[in-house]
C-alpha atoms as an extended CHARMM CRD file, in Angstrom:
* protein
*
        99  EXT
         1         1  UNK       CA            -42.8200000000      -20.6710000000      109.2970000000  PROA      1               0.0000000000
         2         2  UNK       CA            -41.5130000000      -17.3880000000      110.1720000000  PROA      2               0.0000000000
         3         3  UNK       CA            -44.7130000000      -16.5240000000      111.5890000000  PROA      3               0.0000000000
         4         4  UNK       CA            -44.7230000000      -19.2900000000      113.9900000000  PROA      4               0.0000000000
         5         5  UNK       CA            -41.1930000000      -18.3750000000      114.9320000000  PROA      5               0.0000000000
         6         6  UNK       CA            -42.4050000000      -14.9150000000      115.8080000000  PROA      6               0.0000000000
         7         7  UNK       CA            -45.1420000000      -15.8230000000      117.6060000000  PROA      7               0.0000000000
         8         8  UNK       CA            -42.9660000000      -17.9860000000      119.8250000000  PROA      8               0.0000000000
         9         9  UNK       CA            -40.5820000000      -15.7250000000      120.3210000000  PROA      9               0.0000000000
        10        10  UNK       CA            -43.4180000000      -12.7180000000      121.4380000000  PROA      10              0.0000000000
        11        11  UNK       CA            -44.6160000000      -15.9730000000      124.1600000000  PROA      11              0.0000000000
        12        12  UNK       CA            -40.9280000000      -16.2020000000      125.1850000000  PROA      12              0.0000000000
        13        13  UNK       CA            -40.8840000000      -12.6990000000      126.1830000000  PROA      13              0.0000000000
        14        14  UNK       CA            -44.5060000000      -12.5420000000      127.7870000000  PROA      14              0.0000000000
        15        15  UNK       CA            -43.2190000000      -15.1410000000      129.7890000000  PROA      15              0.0000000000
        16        16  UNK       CA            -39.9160000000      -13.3400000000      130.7320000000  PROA      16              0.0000000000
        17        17  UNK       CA            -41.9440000000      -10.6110000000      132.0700000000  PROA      17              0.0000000000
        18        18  UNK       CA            -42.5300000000       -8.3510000000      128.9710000000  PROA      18              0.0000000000
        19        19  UNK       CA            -45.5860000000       -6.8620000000      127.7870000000  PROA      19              0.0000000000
        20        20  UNK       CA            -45.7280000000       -7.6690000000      123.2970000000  PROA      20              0.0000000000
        21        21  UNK       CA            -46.6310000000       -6.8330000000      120.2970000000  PROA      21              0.0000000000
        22        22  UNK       CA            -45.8480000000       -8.2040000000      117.2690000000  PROA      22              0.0000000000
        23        23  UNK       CA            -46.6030000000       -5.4010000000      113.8490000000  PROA      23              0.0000000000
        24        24  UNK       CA            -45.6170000000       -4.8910000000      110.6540000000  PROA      24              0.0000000000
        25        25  UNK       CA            -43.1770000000       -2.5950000000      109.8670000000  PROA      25              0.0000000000
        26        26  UNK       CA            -42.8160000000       -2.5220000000      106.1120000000  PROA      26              0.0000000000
        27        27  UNK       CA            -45.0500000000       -3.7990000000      103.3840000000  PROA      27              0.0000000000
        28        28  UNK       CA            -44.7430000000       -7.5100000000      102.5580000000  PROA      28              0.0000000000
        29        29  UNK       CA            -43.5200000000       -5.5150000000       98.6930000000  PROA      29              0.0000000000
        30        30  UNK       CA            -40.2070000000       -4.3440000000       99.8890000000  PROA      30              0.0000000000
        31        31  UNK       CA            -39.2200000000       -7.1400000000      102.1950000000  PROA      31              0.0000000000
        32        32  UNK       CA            -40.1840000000      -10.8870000000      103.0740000000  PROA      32              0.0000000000
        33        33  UNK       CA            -39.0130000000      -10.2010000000      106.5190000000  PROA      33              0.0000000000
        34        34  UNK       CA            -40.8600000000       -7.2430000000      107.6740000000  PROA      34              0.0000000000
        35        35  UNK       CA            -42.0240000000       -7.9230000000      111.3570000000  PROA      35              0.0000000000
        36        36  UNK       CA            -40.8580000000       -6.3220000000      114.3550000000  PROA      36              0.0000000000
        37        37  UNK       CA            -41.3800000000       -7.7390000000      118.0580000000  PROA      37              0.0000000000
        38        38  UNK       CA            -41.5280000000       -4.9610000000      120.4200000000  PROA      38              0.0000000000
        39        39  UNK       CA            -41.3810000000       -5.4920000000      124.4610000000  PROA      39              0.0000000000
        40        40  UNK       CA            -41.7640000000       -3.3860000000      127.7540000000  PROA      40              0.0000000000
        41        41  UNK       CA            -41.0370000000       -4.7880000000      131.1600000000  PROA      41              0.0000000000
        42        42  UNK       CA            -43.9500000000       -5.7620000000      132.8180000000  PROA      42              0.0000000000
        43        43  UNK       CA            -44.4770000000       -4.0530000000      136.5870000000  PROA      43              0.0000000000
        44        44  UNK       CA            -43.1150000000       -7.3960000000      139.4190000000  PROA      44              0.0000000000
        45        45  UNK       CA            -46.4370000000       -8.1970000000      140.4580000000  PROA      45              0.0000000000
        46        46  UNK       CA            -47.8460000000       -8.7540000000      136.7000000000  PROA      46              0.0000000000
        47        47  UNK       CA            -44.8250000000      -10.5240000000      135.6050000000  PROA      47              0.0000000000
        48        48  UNK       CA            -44.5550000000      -12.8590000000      138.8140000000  PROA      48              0.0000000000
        49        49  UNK       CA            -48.2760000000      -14.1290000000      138.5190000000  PROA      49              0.0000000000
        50        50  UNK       CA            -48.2280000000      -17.6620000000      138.2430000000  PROA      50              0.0000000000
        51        51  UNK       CA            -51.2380000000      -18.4760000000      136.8890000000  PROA      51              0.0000000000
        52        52  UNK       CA            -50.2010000000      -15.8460000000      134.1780000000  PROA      52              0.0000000000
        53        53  UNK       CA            -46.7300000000      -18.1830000000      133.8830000000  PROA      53              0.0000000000
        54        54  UNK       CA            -49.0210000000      -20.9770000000      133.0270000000  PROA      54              0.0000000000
        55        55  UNK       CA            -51.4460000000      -19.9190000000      130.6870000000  PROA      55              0.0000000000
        56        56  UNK       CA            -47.9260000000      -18.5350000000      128.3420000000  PROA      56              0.0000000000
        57        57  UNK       CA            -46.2060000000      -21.6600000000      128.6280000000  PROA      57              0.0000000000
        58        58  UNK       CA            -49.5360000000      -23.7790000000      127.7980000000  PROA      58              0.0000000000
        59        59  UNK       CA            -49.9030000000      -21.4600000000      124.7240000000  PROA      59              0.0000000000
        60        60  UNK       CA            -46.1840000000      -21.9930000000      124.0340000000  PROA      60              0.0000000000
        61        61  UNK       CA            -46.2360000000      -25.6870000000      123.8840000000  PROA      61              0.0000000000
        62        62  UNK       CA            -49.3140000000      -25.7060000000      122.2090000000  PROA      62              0.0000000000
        63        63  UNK       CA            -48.2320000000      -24.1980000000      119.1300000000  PROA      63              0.0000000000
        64        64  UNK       CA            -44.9750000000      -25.5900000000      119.1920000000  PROA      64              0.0000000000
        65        65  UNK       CA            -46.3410000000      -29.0560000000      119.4240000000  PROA      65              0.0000000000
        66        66  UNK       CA            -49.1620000000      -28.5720000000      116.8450000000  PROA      66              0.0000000000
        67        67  UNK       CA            -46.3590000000      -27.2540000000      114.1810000000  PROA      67              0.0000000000
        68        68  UNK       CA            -44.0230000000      -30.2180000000      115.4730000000  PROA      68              0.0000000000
        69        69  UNK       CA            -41.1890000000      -27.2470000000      116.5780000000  PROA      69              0.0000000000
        70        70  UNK       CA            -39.1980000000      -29.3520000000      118.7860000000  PROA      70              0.0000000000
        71        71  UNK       CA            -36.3560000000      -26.6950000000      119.4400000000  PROA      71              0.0000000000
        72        72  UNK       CA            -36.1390000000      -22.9130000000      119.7290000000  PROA      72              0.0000000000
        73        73  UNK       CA            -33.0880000000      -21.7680000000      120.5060000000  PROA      73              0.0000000000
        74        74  UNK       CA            -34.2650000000      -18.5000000000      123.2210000000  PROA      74              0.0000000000
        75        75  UNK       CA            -36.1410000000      -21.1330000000      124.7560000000  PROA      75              0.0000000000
        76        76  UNK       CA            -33.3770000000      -23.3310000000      124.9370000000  PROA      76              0.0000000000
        77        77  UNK       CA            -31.0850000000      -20.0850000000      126.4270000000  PROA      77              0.0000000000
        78        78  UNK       CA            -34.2260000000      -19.2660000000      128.5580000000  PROA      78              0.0000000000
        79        79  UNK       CA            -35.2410000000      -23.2080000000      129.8570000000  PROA      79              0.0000000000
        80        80  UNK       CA            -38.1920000000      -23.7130000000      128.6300000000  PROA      80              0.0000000000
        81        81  UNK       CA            -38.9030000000      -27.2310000000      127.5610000000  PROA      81              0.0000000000
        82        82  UNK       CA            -41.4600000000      -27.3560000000      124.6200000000  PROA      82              0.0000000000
        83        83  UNK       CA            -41.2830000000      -31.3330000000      124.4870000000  PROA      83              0.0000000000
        84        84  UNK       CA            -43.5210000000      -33.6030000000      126.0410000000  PROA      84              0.0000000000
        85        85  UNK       CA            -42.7990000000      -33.6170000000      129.3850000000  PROA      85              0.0000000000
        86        86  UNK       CA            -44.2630000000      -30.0720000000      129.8300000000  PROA      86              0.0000000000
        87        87  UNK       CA            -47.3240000000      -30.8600000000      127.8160000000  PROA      87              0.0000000000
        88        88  UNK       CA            -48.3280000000      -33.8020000000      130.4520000000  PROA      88              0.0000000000
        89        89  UNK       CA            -47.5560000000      -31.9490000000      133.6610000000  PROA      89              0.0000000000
        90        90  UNK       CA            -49.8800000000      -29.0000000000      131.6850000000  PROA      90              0.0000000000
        91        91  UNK       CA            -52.7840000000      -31.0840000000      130.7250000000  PROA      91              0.0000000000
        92        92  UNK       CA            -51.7040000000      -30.4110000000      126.8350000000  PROA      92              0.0000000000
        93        93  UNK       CA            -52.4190000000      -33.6360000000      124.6840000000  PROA      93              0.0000000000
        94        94  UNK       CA            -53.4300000000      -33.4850000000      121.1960000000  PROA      94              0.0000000000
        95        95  UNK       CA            -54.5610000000      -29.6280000000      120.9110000000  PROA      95              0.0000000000
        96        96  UNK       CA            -55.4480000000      -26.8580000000      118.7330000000  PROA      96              0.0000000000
        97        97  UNK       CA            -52.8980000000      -23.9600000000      118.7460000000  PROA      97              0.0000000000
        98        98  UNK       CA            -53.7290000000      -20.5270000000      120.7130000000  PROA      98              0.0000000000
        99        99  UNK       CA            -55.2780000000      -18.0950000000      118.7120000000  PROA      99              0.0000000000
């Protein structure tokens, strides 16, 4: 869903080093696509934090392996795997998404 999309696509940032947020910018009335993703660079430190790194890209592959996404195409252009290999060398087998 297009909500799943965008909720990838917010992770993909976060893990690029870019502070989120995902809103509504027009009511659901006018338009079916009405959310905007807005970033800001995070400071070096913040963005560099590995454990940080980890706990985005667990959240990514959880929801992309709980909604069966098997490609994305900015984390293709970025290289982030969302297929199994990541999930094992995470600990991620069989779980809920990230809420």
């Amino acid at each position: 869903t297009e909500t799943t999309t965008d909720a990838m696509r917010a992770l993909l940032l976060e893990i690029a080093g870019y502070n989120t947020q995902v809103f509504e910018f027009i009511g659901g009335e006018h338009t079916a696509k009405n959310v905007m993703i807005t970033a800001t660079k995070m400071e070096a430190k913040l963005a560099d934090d590995n454990e940080r790194l980890i706990k985005k890209r667990k959240r990514l592959i959880e929801l992309a392996n709980f909604y069966g996404v098997k490609q994305q195409k900015l984390a293709m252009l970025m290289g982030e795997n969302l297929g199994w290999d990541n999930s094992v060398k995470l600990g991620i087998v069989n779980s809920m998404p990230p809420l």
